[in-house]
Amino acid sequence: MDSVLPLSDLPDSRLRGQRALVSVDYNVPLNSEGEVSDASRITATLPTLRRLVAAGARVVLVSHMGRPDGSPDPSLSLGPVVPILREELGVEVGFATERPGSPELSQRIESLEDGEVVLLENIRFQPGETENDAELAESLGGLGDLFVGEAFGAAHRAQSSNVGAARIIRERGGLAVAGTLMETELRFLSDALEHPSRPFVAVMGGAKISGKIELIDAILPRVDRLLVGGAMANTFFRALGLETGASLVEVDRIDLAQELMDRAGDKLLLPVDVVVATEIDASASTRSVDRSEVEESDRIADIGPRTRSIFSRVLEDARTVLWNGPMGVFEMTPFAEGTMQVAKSIAEANDHGALTIVGGGDSAAAVADARVLDRMSHVSTGGGASLDLLSGKSLPGVDALSPAAEVDGSVDEGVESHGTQGDR
Ligand code: ADP
Ligand code: MG
């Protein structure tokens, strides 16, 4: 399937009075008072919810939070989300703790008025959600005439609330559309790879190569430059025969790093210097050294100043930038500079008209730390889902949606569902 049907293609007349089961990702952090400490995942769904409410749909929201084991855990209740939705939407938002499949819940949904909203309690309080259990899917699917997939962050997993329920609704003749957040994520994360303006520069870092091999594989043939930092670079250093001291290295991936280097040729830029310390600690004293001067007791924790300027220069000329993975242990001030510099250089490229895309939870946090969030074209809300999509894998939560062709006149206007495999 090439493209999915976006909510924005449906006229209000297809929404009014319809029960819309909306799968969202409200897996938000709570503070010690049990309040939502970062509401960005909620805020990200507001355009979809406002559209549905304004069009007079009857909105049923389903999400998970944390990892309860299929039974209720009061500390993981979605209750704290309700007041935020009320305030943002300016409408009454109900909270349904009744069990999916129970007559009480069905009655409650049946009695919703046009434009009303109800949030279901954490769906992982029910057994079977994470296994895409058919019975739970049936119960959830029964609550909607229309399915709206908005849980991009969960789209790489097939669960009852984002895949099974969509299938049930489609089997009964209903549509399963991509919400606005889902649509935006798909558009940015596949356009970058399908039709990049050049030079196209990818910046990769983070802790491990192993989690990102597929992404490197998929991205390498498409980019003009691949800049590598973070602990990931250490494994490449070992392949070059360099001393890495006490740094994080994936010894079983040294051959792979060698193979990637051979394949990448001069597309690949590794750090030429690094910041080292004997302890990775917020009060550590650090040294910047050439990559050939790392000592046995050293830990590599950031890219060095010469590397920062080389990377910045490459980024300045980029027309498309994809960034995944910090350049160092950016959570600690002594090792944050490389990551901050990369964030700022990407923001500058953006100011000059480049398309700039950031994927990965820690990279997104680094962009926020560098205060350049609003100078990026797109910061993905989905960690694993964005990596899978960029790696060319299809996402179950996207494949479950109706093809764009399902509504008259929208055949060519859908959103690409995935973009890195094959030559389209
Ligand atoms: P993202 O969430 O953006 O995909 P990752 O989870 O892959 O990024 O990597 C982020 C983690 O990598 C951070 O916690 C950071 O401290 C760590 N990291 C980066 N460079 C190093 C390094 N040189 N040594 C140890 N850890 C590192
Ligand atoms: Mg991470």
Coordinates of C-alpha atoms and ligand atoms in Angstrom, one line a residue:
M1 CA 0.0 0.0 0.0
D2 CA 1.4 3.3 -1.0
S3 CA -0.7 5.8 0.7
V4 CA -3.3 6.1 3.4
L5 CA -6.5 8.2 3.5
P6 CA -6.0 11.3 5.7
L7 CA -8.7 12.7 7.9
S8 CA -8.3 16.0 6.0
D9 CA -9.8 14.4 2.9
L10 CA -13.1 13.7 4.7
P11 CA -15.8 16.4 4.4
D12 CA -17.6 17.3 7.7
S13 CA -20.7 15.5 6.3
R14 CA -18.8 12.2 6.7
L15 CA -18.0 13.0 10.4
R16 CA -21.2 14.6 11.8
G17 CA -22.9 12.2 14.3
Q18 CA -20.3 9.5 13.6
R19 CA -18.7 7.7 16.5
A20 CA -14.9 8.3 15.8
L21 CA -12.6 5.8 17.7
V22 CA -9.4 7.7 17.8
S23 CA -6.2 5.9 18.7
V24 CA -3.8 8.3 20.4
D25 CA -0.4 8.1 22.1
Y26 CA -0.9 9.7 25.5
N27 CA 2.0 7.8 27.1
V28 CA 3.0 11.0 28.9
P29 CA 5.3 11.4 31.9
L30 CA 3.8 12.2 35.3
N31 CA 5.4 14.2 38.1
S32 CA 5.5 13.1 41.8
E33 CA 2.1 14.8 42.2
G34 CA 0.7 12.6 39.5
E35 CA 0.2 15.5 37.1
V36 CA 1.3 15.4 33.5
S37 CA 4.8 16.9 33.4
D38 CA 5.1 17.1 29.6
A39 CA 1.9 17.5 27.6
S40 CA 3.4 17.6 24.1
R41 CA 2.0 14.3 23.1
I42 CA -1.5 15.5 24.0
T43 CA -1.0 18.9 22.3
A44 CA 0.2 17.1 19.2
T45 CA -3.3 15.5 18.8
L46 CA -5.3 18.8 19.2
P47 CA -5.7 19.7 15.5
T48 CA -7.3 16.3 14.9
L49 CA -9.5 16.5 18.0
R50 CA -10.6 20.1 17.1
R51 CA -11.5 19.1 13.6
L52 CA -13.6 16.1 14.9
V53 CA -15.3 18.2 17.5
A54 CA -16.1 21.1 15.2
A55 CA -17.5 18.7 12.6
G56 CA -19.8 17.1 15.2
A57 CA -18.2 13.7 15.5
R58 CA -18.7 11.8 18.8
V59 CA -15.1 11.3 19.8
V60 CA -13.8 8.2 21.7
L61 CA -10.1 8.3 22.6
V62 CA -8.1 5.2 23.3
S63 CA -4.5 5.2 24.5
H64 CA -2.1 3.4 26.8
M65 CA 0.3 4.7 29.4
G66 CA 3.3 2.9 30.8
R67 CA 3.4 -0.9 31.0
P68 CA 0.7 -2.2 33.3
D69 CA 0.5 -6.0 32.8
G70 CA -3.1 -6.2 31.6
S71 CA -4.6 -5.3 34.9
P72 CA -5.5 -2.0 36.6
D73 CA -2.6 0.0 38.2
P74 CA -3.9 3.3 39.6
S75 CA -0.5 5.0 39.2
L76 CA -0.8 4.6 35.4
S77 CA -4.4 6.0 35.1
L78 CA -5.0 8.3 32.2
G79 CA -7.2 10.4 34.5
P80 CA -4.6 13.3 34.7
V81 CA -5.0 13.8 30.9
V82 CA -8.7 14.7 31.1
P83 CA -8.3 18.2 32.6
I84 CA -5.7 19.1 29.9
L85 CA -8.1 18.0 27.1
R86 CA -11.0 19.9 28.7
E87 CA -9.0 23.1 28.9
E88 CA -7.5 22.8 25.4
L89 CA -10.7 21.8 23.7
G90 CA -13.1 23.9 25.7
V91 CA -15.6 21.1 25.7
E92 CA -16.7 18.6 28.3
V93 CA -14.4 15.5 28.2
G94 CA -15.7 12.4 29.9
F95 CA -13.5 9.7 31.4
A96 CA -14.6 6.1 31.0
T97 CA -13.3 3.5 33.4
E98 CA -15.9 0.9 32.2
R99 CA -14.4 -2.2 30.6
P100 CA -14.4 -2.4 26.8
G101 CA -17.0 -5.0 25.8
S102 CA -19.2 -4.2 28.8
P103 CA -22.8 -3.0 28.2
E104 CA -22.1 0.0 30.5
L105 CA -19.4 1.3 28.2
S106 CA -21.4 0.7 25.1
Q107 CA -24.3 2.6 26.6
R108 CA -22.1 5.5 27.6
I109 CA -20.7 5.8 24.1
E110 CA -24.2 5.5 22.6
S111 CA -25.4 8.4 24.7
L112 CA -22.7 10.8 23.4
E113 CA -23.9 13.9 21.7
D114 CA -22.4 15.3 18.5
G115 CA -19.1 17.0 19.3
E116 CA -18.7 15.3 22.7
V117 CA -15.4 13.6 23.8
V118 CA -14.7 10.7 26.0
L119 CA -11.3 9.3 27.0
L120 CA -11.1 5.6 27.8
E121 CA -9.0 4.4 30.8
N122 CA -5.5 3.1 30.0
I123 CA -6.1 0.3 27.5
R124 CA -3.3 -1.7 28.8
F125 CA -5.4 -2.3 32.0
Q126 CA -7.1 -4.8 29.7
P127 CA -5.5 -8.2 29.0
G128 CA -4.6 -8.6 25.3
E129 CA -3.9 -5.1 24.1
T130 CA -0.2 -5.6 23.4
E131 CA -0.9 -9.0 21.7
N132 CA -3.5 -7.4 19.3
D133 CA -6.0 -9.7 20.9
A134 CA -9.0 -10.3 18.7
E135 CA -11.7 -10.1 21.4
L136 CA -10.4 -6.8 22.7
A137 CA -10.2 -5.5 19.1
E138 CA -13.8 -6.5 18.6
S139 CA -14.9 -4.7 21.8
L140 CA -13.0 -1.5 20.8
G141 CA -14.0 -1.7 17.1
G142 CA -17.6 -1.8 18.3
L143 CA -17.3 1.6 19.8
G144 CA -16.6 3.4 16.4
D145 CA -18.2 3.9 13.1
L146 CA -15.0 5.5 11.9
F147 CA -11.4 4.8 13.0
V148 CA -8.8 7.6 13.3
G149 CA -5.2 6.5 13.6
E150 CA -3.3 9.2 15.5
A151 CA -1.0 7.1 17.6
F152 CA 2.1 7.5 15.5
G153 CA 4.4 6.7 18.4
A154 CA 2.8 3.2 18.7
A155 CA 2.5 2.6 14.9
H156 CA 5.4 0.2 14.8
R157 CA 3.5 -2.2 17.1
A158 CA 0.4 -4.2 16.2
Q159 CA -2.0 -3.8 19.2
S160 CA -5.8 -4.2 19.6
S161 CA -6.4 -0.4 19.8
N162 CA -4.4 0.7 16.8
V163 CA -4.5 -2.3 14.4
G164 CA -7.2 -4.8 15.5
A165 CA -9.9 -2.2 16.1
A166 CA -9.2 -0.5 12.8
R167 CA -9.6 -3.8 11.0
I168 CA -12.9 -4.5 12.7
I169 CA -14.3 -1.0 11.7
R170 CA -13.2 -1.5 8.1
E171 CA -14.7 -5.0 7.9
R172 CA -18.0 -3.4 8.9
G173 CA -17.7 -0.9 6.1
G174 CA -16.3 2.0 8.0
L175 CA -13.2 4.0 7.1
A176 CA -9.9 4.1 9.0
V177 CA -8.1 7.4 8.4
A178 CA -4.8 9.0 9.4
G179 CA -5.2 11.8 11.8
T180 CA -3.3 15.1 11.3
L181 CA -0.3 14.1 13.4
M182 CA 0.0 10.7 11.7
E183 CA -0.4 12.4 8.3
T184 CA 2.3 15.0 9.2
E185 CA 4.8 12.4 10.4
L186 CA 4.3 10.2 7.4
R187 CA 4.6 13.1 5.0
F188 CA 7.9 14.5 6.5
L189 CA 9.6 11.2 7.3
S190 CA 9.0 9.8 3.8
D191 CA 9.3 12.9 1.7
A192 CA 12.8 13.5 3.0
L193 CA 13.9 10.2 1.7
E194 CA 11.9 10.0 -1.5
H195 CA 12.6 13.4 -3.0
P196 CA 15.4 15.1 -1.0
S197 CA 16.8 18.4 -2.1
R198 CA 20.5 18.1 -2.2
P199 CA 23.0 18.0 -0.6
F200 CA 21.1 15.6 1.7
V201 CA 23.1 15.2 5.0
A202 CA 22.3 12.7 7.7
V203 CA 23.7 13.1 11.2
M204 CA 23.7 9.9 13.3
G205 CA 24.9 9.3 16.8
G206 CA 23.6 8.0 20.1
A207 CA 24.7 5.0 22.1
K208 CA 24.7 2.1 19.8
I209 CA 25.2 1.1 16.2
S210 CA 23.3 -2.1 16.7
G211 CA 19.9 -0.4 17.1
K212 CA 20.4 1.7 14.0
I213 CA 22.0 -0.6 11.4
E214 CA 18.8 -0.8 9.4
L215 CA 18.5 3.0 9.4
I216 CA 22.1 3.4 8.3
D217 CA 21.6 0.7 5.6
A218 CA 18.5 2.5 4.3
I219 CA 19.9 6.0 4.4
L220 CA 23.4 5.4 3.1
P221 CA 22.4 5.1 -0.6
R222 CA 20.3 8.2 -0.4
V223 CA 22.5 10.7 1.4
D224 CA 25.4 12.8 0.1
R225 CA 27.0 12.9 3.5
L226 CA 26.7 10.8 6.7
L227 CA 28.1 12.4 9.8
V228 CA 28.6 10.0 12.7
G229 CA 29.2 11.0 16.3
G230 CA 28.2 9.7 19.7
A231 CA 29.3 6.3 21.1
M232 CA 28.4 4.9 17.7
A233 CA 31.6 6.5 16.3
N234 CA 33.8 4.5 18.8
T235 CA 33.0 1.2 17.1
F236 CA 34.2 2.8 13.8
F237 CA 37.3 4.0 15.6
R238 CA 38.1 0.4 16.6
A239 CA 37.6 -0.7 13.0
L240 CA 40.2 1.9 12.1
G241 CA 42.5 0.3 14.6
L242 CA 42.4 3.2 17.0
E243 CA 42.6 3.1 20.8
T244 CA 39.2 3.8 22.5
G245 CA 40.3 3.3 26.1
A246 CA 37.3 2.6 28.4
S247 CA 34.8 4.0 26.0
L248 CA 31.5 2.3 25.1
V249 CA 32.3 0.1 22.1
E250 CA 30.2 -2.7 20.5
V251 CA 33.0 -5.2 20.0
D252 CA 30.7 -7.6 18.1
R253 CA 29.9 -4.8 15.6
I254 CA 33.5 -3.8 14.6
D255 CA 33.3 -5.9 11.4
L256 CA 30.0 -4.3 10.6
A257 CA 31.5 -0.9 11.1
Q258 CA 34.3 -1.8 8.7
E259 CA 31.8 -3.0 6.2
L260 CA 29.8 0.2 6.4
M261 CA 32.9 2.3 6.0
D262 CA 33.9 0.3 2.9
R263 CA 30.4 0.8 1.5
A264 CA 30.1 4.5 2.4
G265 CA 33.4 5.6 1.0
D266 CA 33.9 9.4 1.3
K267 CA 30.2 9.9 2.2
L268 CA 31.0 9.0 5.7
L269 CA 32.6 11.6 8.0
L270 CA 33.8 10.3 11.4
P271 CA 35.0 12.6 14.2
V272 CA 38.7 13.6 13.9
D273 CA 38.9 14.7 17.5
V274 CA 37.0 13.8 20.7
V275 CA 36.3 15.0 24.2
V276 CA 37.4 12.5 26.8
A277 CA 37.3 12.1 30.6
T278 CA 38.2 9.3 32.9
E279 CA 34.7 9.3 34.4
I280 CA 31.4 10.2 32.7
D281 CA 30.3 12.6 35.4
A282 CA 28.6 16.0 35.5
S283 CA 31.7 17.4 37.3
A284 CA 34.3 15.5 35.3
S285 CA 37.4 17.4 34.0
T286 CA 37.7 16.9 30.3
R287 CA 40.3 17.0 27.5
S288 CA 39.9 17.5 23.8
V289 CA 42.3 15.2 21.9
D290 CA 42.9 13.9 18.4
R291 CA 41.2 10.6 17.9
S292 CA 44.6 8.9 17.7
E293 CA 45.5 10.2 21.2
V294 CA 42.9 8.5 23.3
E295 CA 44.5 6.8 26.3
E296 CA 43.6 3.5 28.0
S297 CA 41.8 5.1 30.9
D298 CA 39.8 7.6 28.8
R299 CA 36.2 7.5 28.0
I300 CA 35.1 9.3 24.8
A301 CA 32.0 11.3 25.6
D302 CA 31.6 14.0 22.9
I303 CA 32.9 15.1 19.5
G304 CA 35.8 17.5 19.7
P305 CA 36.0 21.2 18.6
R306 CA 37.6 20.5 15.2
T307 CA 35.0 17.9 14.4
R308 CA 32.3 20.4 15.4
S309 CA 33.5 22.9 12.9
I310 CA 33.8 20.3 10.1
F311 CA 30.3 19.0 10.8
S312 CA 28.9 22.6 11.0
R313 CA 30.4 23.5 7.6
V314 CA 28.9 20.4 6.0
L315 CA 25.5 21.2 7.6
E316 CA 25.6 24.8 6.5
D317 CA 25.4 23.8 2.8
A318 CA 22.8 21.1 3.3
R319 CA 19.4 21.4 1.7
T320 CA 18.0 18.4 3.6
V321 CA 19.1 17.2 7.0
L322 CA 18.0 14.1 8.9
W323 CA 19.3 13.9 12.5
N324 CA 19.1 10.9 14.8
G325 CA 21.2 10.4 17.8
P326 CA 23.2 12.9 20.0
M327 CA 26.9 13.5 19.4
G328 CA 27.8 12.8 23.0
V329 CA 26.5 12.4 26.6
F330 CA 24.5 15.6 26.1
E331 CA 22.7 15.1 29.4
M332 CA 25.8 16.3 31.2
T333 CA 27.1 19.8 30.6
P334 CA 30.8 18.9 30.1
F335 CA 29.8 16.6 27.2
A336 CA 26.9 18.6 25.7
E337 CA 28.8 21.0 23.4
G338 CA 29.0 18.8 20.3
T339 CA 25.3 18.0 20.4
M340 CA 24.4 21.7 21.0
Q341 CA 26.6 22.8 18.1
V342 CA 25.0 20.3 15.7
A343 CA 21.5 21.4 16.8
K344 CA 22.4 25.0 16.2
S345 CA 24.0 24.3 12.8
I346 CA 20.9 22.4 11.7
A347 CA 18.7 25.2 12.9
E348 CA 20.8 27.6 10.8
A349 CA 20.5 25.4 7.7
N350 CA 16.7 25.5 8.4
D351 CA 16.8 29.3 8.5
H352 CA 18.4 29.2 5.1
G353 CA 15.6 27.1 3.7
A354 CA 16.8 23.5 4.3
L355 CA 14.3 20.8 5.2
T356 CA 15.4 19.7 8.7
I357 CA 14.0 16.5 10.3
V358 CA 14.8 15.2 13.7
G359 CA 13.9 11.7 14.9
G360 CA 14.5 9.9 18.2
G361 CA 13.5 10.8 21.7
D362 CA 16.9 11.9 23.0
S363 CA 17.7 13.9 19.9
A364 CA 14.3 15.7 20.3
A365 CA 15.2 16.5 23.9
A366 CA 18.6 17.8 22.7
V367 CA 16.8 20.1 20.2
A368 CA 14.7 21.4 23.1
D369 CA 17.8 21.9 25.3
A370 CA 19.4 23.9 22.5
R371 CA 16.2 26.0 22.3
V372 CA 15.9 25.5 18.5
L373 CA 12.7 23.4 18.5
D374 CA 10.9 26.1 16.4
R375 CA 13.7 26.2 13.9
M376 CA 13.3 22.6 12.8
S377 CA 11.0 21.6 9.9
H378 CA 9.8 18.6 11.8
V379 CA 10.6 16.9 15.1
S380 CA 9.1 13.5 15.1
T381 CA 7.0 12.4 18.2
G382 CA 7.7 8.8 17.5
G383 CA 10.9 7.1 18.6
G384 CA 10.8 3.5 17.5
A385 CA 8.1 4.3 14.9
S386 CA 10.1 7.0 13.2
L387 CA 13.2 4.8 13.1
D388 CA 11.3 1.9 11.6
L389 CA 9.7 4.2 9.0
L390 CA 13.0 5.8 8.1
S391 CA 14.5 2.4 7.9
G392 CA 12.0 1.5 5.2
K393 CA 9.9 -0.9 7.3
S394 CA 6.2 -0.8 7.0
L395 CA 4.3 0.1 10.2
P396 CA 1.4 -2.1 11.3
G397 CA -0.5 1.0 12.6
V398 CA -0.2 2.6 9.1
D399 CA -0.9 -0.5 7.1
A400 CA -4.2 -0.9 9.1
L401 CA -5.6 2.3 7.7
S402 CA -7.7 2.7 4.6
P403 CA -5.9 3.3 1.3
A404 CA -6.2 6.8 -0.1
A405 CA -8.1 5.5 -3.0
E406 CA -11.0 4.5 -0.8
V407 CA -12.7 7.9 -1.0
D408 CA -13.7 9.3 -4.4
G409 CA -11.3 11.9 -5.7
S410 CA -8.5 11.3 -3.2
V411 CA -6.6 8.7 -5.2
D412 CA -3.6 10.8 -5.7
E413 CA -3.7 12.9 -2.6
G414 CA -2.9 10.4 0.0
V415 CA 0.1 10.3 2.3
E416 CA 3.0 8.1 1.6
S417 CA 2.9 5.3 4.1
H418 CA 6.6 4.4 3.9
G419 CA 9.3 5.5 1.8
T420 CA 12.7 4.1 1.9
Q421 CA 12.3 0.8 0.2
G422 CA 12.3 0.3 -3.5
D423 CA 12.6 2.9 -6.2
R424 CA 9.3 4.7 -6.3
Ligands
ADP1 P1 17.7 8.9 20.2 O1 16.8 8.7 21.4 O2 17.7 10.3 19.7 O3 17.4 7.9 19.1 P2 19.8 7.2 21.3 O4 18.8 6.7 22.3 O5 20.2 6.3 20.2 O6 19.2 8.6 20.7 O7 21.1 7.7 22.1 C1 21.0 8.6 23.1 C2 22.0 8.3 24.2 O8 23.3 8.1 23.7 C3 22.1 9.4 25.2 O9 21.6 8.9 26.4 C4 23.6 9.7 25.2 O10 24.1 10.0 26.6 C5 24.2 8.5 24.7 N1 25.5 8.8 24.1 C6 25.9 9.6 23.1 N2 27.2 9.6 23.0 C7 27.7 8.8 23.9 C8 29.1 8.4 24.3 N3 30.1 8.9 23.6 N4 29.2 7.6 25.3 C9 28.2 7.1 26.0 N5 26.9 7.4 25.7 C10 26.7 8.2 24.7
MG2 MG 16.8 7.2 23.0

